[in-house]
Amino acid sequence: MLLSNLGYYSLVLGLILSIFLIFYSINEIKYKLFNLKISLLSILFLQFFTVLLSFFCLIFLFVYSDFSNQIVYNNSHSSDPLFYKITGTWGNHEGSLLLWLLVLTLFIFLFNLTSKGQPKRYKLLTIIFQQIIISGFFLFLLITSNPFNYLSPIPIEGLGLNPILQDPALAIHPPILYLGYVGSSIIFSSSLAALIEKNINRDWTVHIKKWILYSWIFLTAGIMLGSIWAYYELGWGGFWFWDPVENVSLMPWFCLTALFHTIIVLEKRLILKSWALVLAIATFTLSMNGTFLVRSGILNSVHTFANDPERGIFILIFLFILIFLSIIIFFVFQEDENSINKNIFWLSKETSILVNNWFMMYFLAVVLIGTIYPIFLEVINDHKISIGPPFFHKLIIPFLIPFLIFMAFGPKLKWINDDLKKNKIKNIFILLICLLISFLIIYIKGKSYLILTILFTASFYLFFVTLIDFLNKKYNLGQKIAHFAFSIFVLSILFNSIYSTEFSANMKIGDEIKFNNGIIKFEKIETFKEKNFNSLVGSFSITDKNNNIFSLEPEIRIYDQPKIVTSEADIKTTFFSDKFLVINLIKDDDYFNVRYQIKAFMIWIWISVSLLIVGGILSLRKK
Amino acid sequence: MKKNIIYLLVFFIFAFIFFIFLNGLNESKKYIPKQVKKRFVVEFSSKDLLSNKKIFSKDYISNDKFTVINIWSSWCVPCRSEHKYLMSINQLYNVNLIGINYKDKEDNAKKFLKEFGNPFNIIFIDKNGILSIELGAYGVPETLIVNQKNEVIKKFIGPLNKRNLNEIKKIIN
Amino acid sequence: MKIRIIFLILISFFIFENLIAKTENELVNKISKNLRCIICQGQSVYDSNSEFALSIKLIIKKKINEGKSEKEIYSFFKDQYGEWILYDPELNEMTFVLWGLPIILFVFGGFLIFRKIFRN
């Protein structure tokens, strides 16, 4: 009770501070009606502190299982392990919004701390925009999603955290992802401020590039964690399902990737200013749009939060206020670039980065349209369709081919202008080798897809070119690693898709099934009682085609609170393949549905994305 | 001037998206299938639950009576609540009530009928759910009304209630 | 002449592509990945273990054994359950925009870049 009150009023104080900061900054910039000698930094810290306090209150409520609090009651159970009591704090709509708010206030504080050298008016304007966003979230939290609602009478026991959320990867996935999303809000506010102040110069790009990279790193890591979680927890061995919730995190990623490529051009040549601003605005708008799509329940998805139309309307209106605000600011303050000496030669690094942007925007368009088109069709035509993986694959995969090629030679081009002749023979030679390798791979596999062969060729080309580049000290290491990582990423997905095999059958204890020149034997099943669930652990011994024997122990967990059955896959990972086994209960009591998959080069997908992140981190270092 | 037009265009596009989203929020998220085409019952055959003989649908869907096809199972809890309505449909003359026993154990199904009564003229066993899918069903329980021309004219997804029963009576009379 | 030969090879590649026989199981998996489990939340038939999905998988197998083509199987399910069940939206008047808009945007983007570079 006390903690709930403390948490709630702390939030109210935070909101008041937010409004104060807006007026204070407006006064400082324009009217100078009163002259307050206060430290902005300390107020921003105070605001961060109020949210932090409130966040800690909520964590304590969860840790002590105080079921007088509504969301503790809905998302926790006294028998949950301590770790999941804590992570349960953000495993629900209200708590995750509070976390979002926490990161928002932390970031604006850090922004001010780290941008001492920037012009004062620019900083104040950034604070205004950021505080508009922050106060929107405060209002959203307090009006529609108060995390500190009481329940009376106080229930004796809670409903428990959804078991599929009881997982370490998913526990840290939201905070990491939010760091990325919220980082984009700083980019948004700062871009608008710089636009108004006509402050888009080299200093500003250097200063904002850091924020772009940080957001990009966290966003990438967040998406990867979510994907890893889906891979082993959702139990069907895929890592990307083109589910709306996943798409929603991918959209700002495309935008952000395009943005930090553009910002390099901006830094070097001070061109493409407006375009960089559009990207900065779009990145944050898409993050918000994602929040809207996920939280309002407007989409059909595996992971839907509570559907509450009131919440949906609030975010929708808030989102569009921000969009229209930025359009208006853009309209009023945007200036045409004077194009003296700002031409772009067709063969130059600038062009190659534009091409990168072009493809990124295309991928973004595919994902965005594929995600929201069903909503449009349903509203306009009352016709319901599904858009799933085949749509995205058909529209994205063919375009990857030119994209990969551009990615290989783009970074080698010089600024301003370059010519094609050098290294011509070398490149054609590499390309031919790649074609040969790809053809052999596809041929040996007995498949014959033209597109697949060319796609392989393109990714091998990128792979070899970036590999050779490591010998050359001239280019930026972070970029090299990132592009190299991307080639491994595409290659591992390709290998994964053509070399993976699987089988699924209903088996009972003692059954043996031949598969892939090996044998799978269902040895036994054992029952264990854990703290908050009962577990059935199956033992399978698997003999592969080289007569290696190993065992896999997939698990079925039957949770009491709430009553949910989950399947925990057992995965044996090697550098060449993942052996993935999952069992499920079926209606026939003696039998289990067994699904065994050999997923080729699975680990390389994660390794390559991690490498991509390393590339991002190294780029931070470079001046 | 050109700039203004572009901004106006952008503005209208976003306004359009806004209204679509706003309306989308109010749409119900439940998927209710629409009957687009005329649907006819395909012929099917299976074993009879009680006699264990091979039976054919064409012998039971007649062209002088309405046919009510009910998909049920002994393990399905809502099926129990609709059972009394099925019993009263059975009382109507001019109706043939066909049961499809969905993914059930035969012993359990028989026990279920013994306990609650058997409203069905005949029961097709649907051991693996194939029959039901071919009838376009989503799960259990589900009820289809078929007219004399072998055409599905009404479909109830989920357990029948009093209102559904009256509706069925109205259709049949 | 050379171009014509390359062209012919390319075409034969494409034709060959469709002739590759898949095992029954692979085909069942492929088809069931492209069908939505309409009683589940955002899962494909392949991913789901619900009774509904299990039956659908059996039907797919049955239809394949009856010699039905992939297309016929999709259209069977579409007739039964509506377009909502298909993950791969058909190209028709409802989805022209869906399939066309990304491509149009791509071309438009290319045009903008072209104009930016070759303005003078």
mmCIF file with all atom_site columns, C-alpha atoms in Angstrom, chain B residues 3-15:
data_model
loop_
_atom_site.group_PDB
_atom_site.id
_atom_site.type_symbol
_atom_site.label_atom_id
_atom_site.label_alt_id
_atom_site.label_comp_id
_atom_site.label_asym_id
_atom_site.label_entity_id
_atom_site.label_seq_id
_atom_site.pdbx_PDB_ins_code
_atom_site.Cartn_x
_atom_site.Cartn_y
_atom_site.Cartn_z
_atom_site.occupancy
_atom_site.B_iso_or_equiv
_atom_site.pdbx_formal_charge
_atom_site.auth_seq_id
_atom_site.auth_comp_id
_atom_site.auth_asym_id
_atom_site.auth_atom_id
_atom_site.pdbx_PDB_model_num
ATOM 1  C CA . LYS B 1 3  ? 7.059  21.912 -51.921 1.00 0.00 ? 3  LYS B CA 1
ATOM 2  C CA . ASN B 1 4  ? 3.644  22.828 -50.556 1.00 0.00 ? 4  ASN B CA 1
ATOM 3  C CA . ILE B 1 5  ? 1.941  20.203 -52.639 1.00 0.00 ? 5  ILE B CA 1
ATOM 4  C CA . ILE B 1 6  ? 4.311  17.549 -51.397 1.00 0.00 ? 6  ILE B CA 1
ATOM 5  C CA . TYR B 1 7  ? 3.692  18.529 -47.793 1.00 0.00 ? 7  TYR B CA 1
ATOM 6  C CA . LEU B 1 8  ? -0.034 18.553 -48.323 1.00 0.00 ? 8  LEU B CA 1
ATOM 7  C CA . LEU B 1 9  ? 0.170  15.111 -49.839 1.00 0.00 ? 9  LEU B CA 1
ATOM 8  C CA . VAL B 1 10 ? 2.231  13.775 -46.944 1.00 0.00 ? 10 VAL B CA 1
ATOM 9  C CA . PHE B 1 11 ? -0.214 15.340 -44.539 1.00 0.00 ? 11 PHE B CA 1
ATOM 10 C CA . PHE B 1 12 ? -3.191 13.677 -46.181 1.00 0.00 ? 12 PHE B CA 1
ATOM 11 C CA . ILE B 1 13 ? -1.488 10.309 -46.366 1.00 0.00 ? 13 ILE B CA 1
ATOM 12 C CA . PHE B 1 14 ? -0.863 10.387 -42.640 1.00 0.00 ? 14 PHE B CA 1
ATOM 13 C CA . ALA B 1 15 ? -4.357 11.614 -41.915 1.00 0.00 ? 15 ALA B CA 1
#
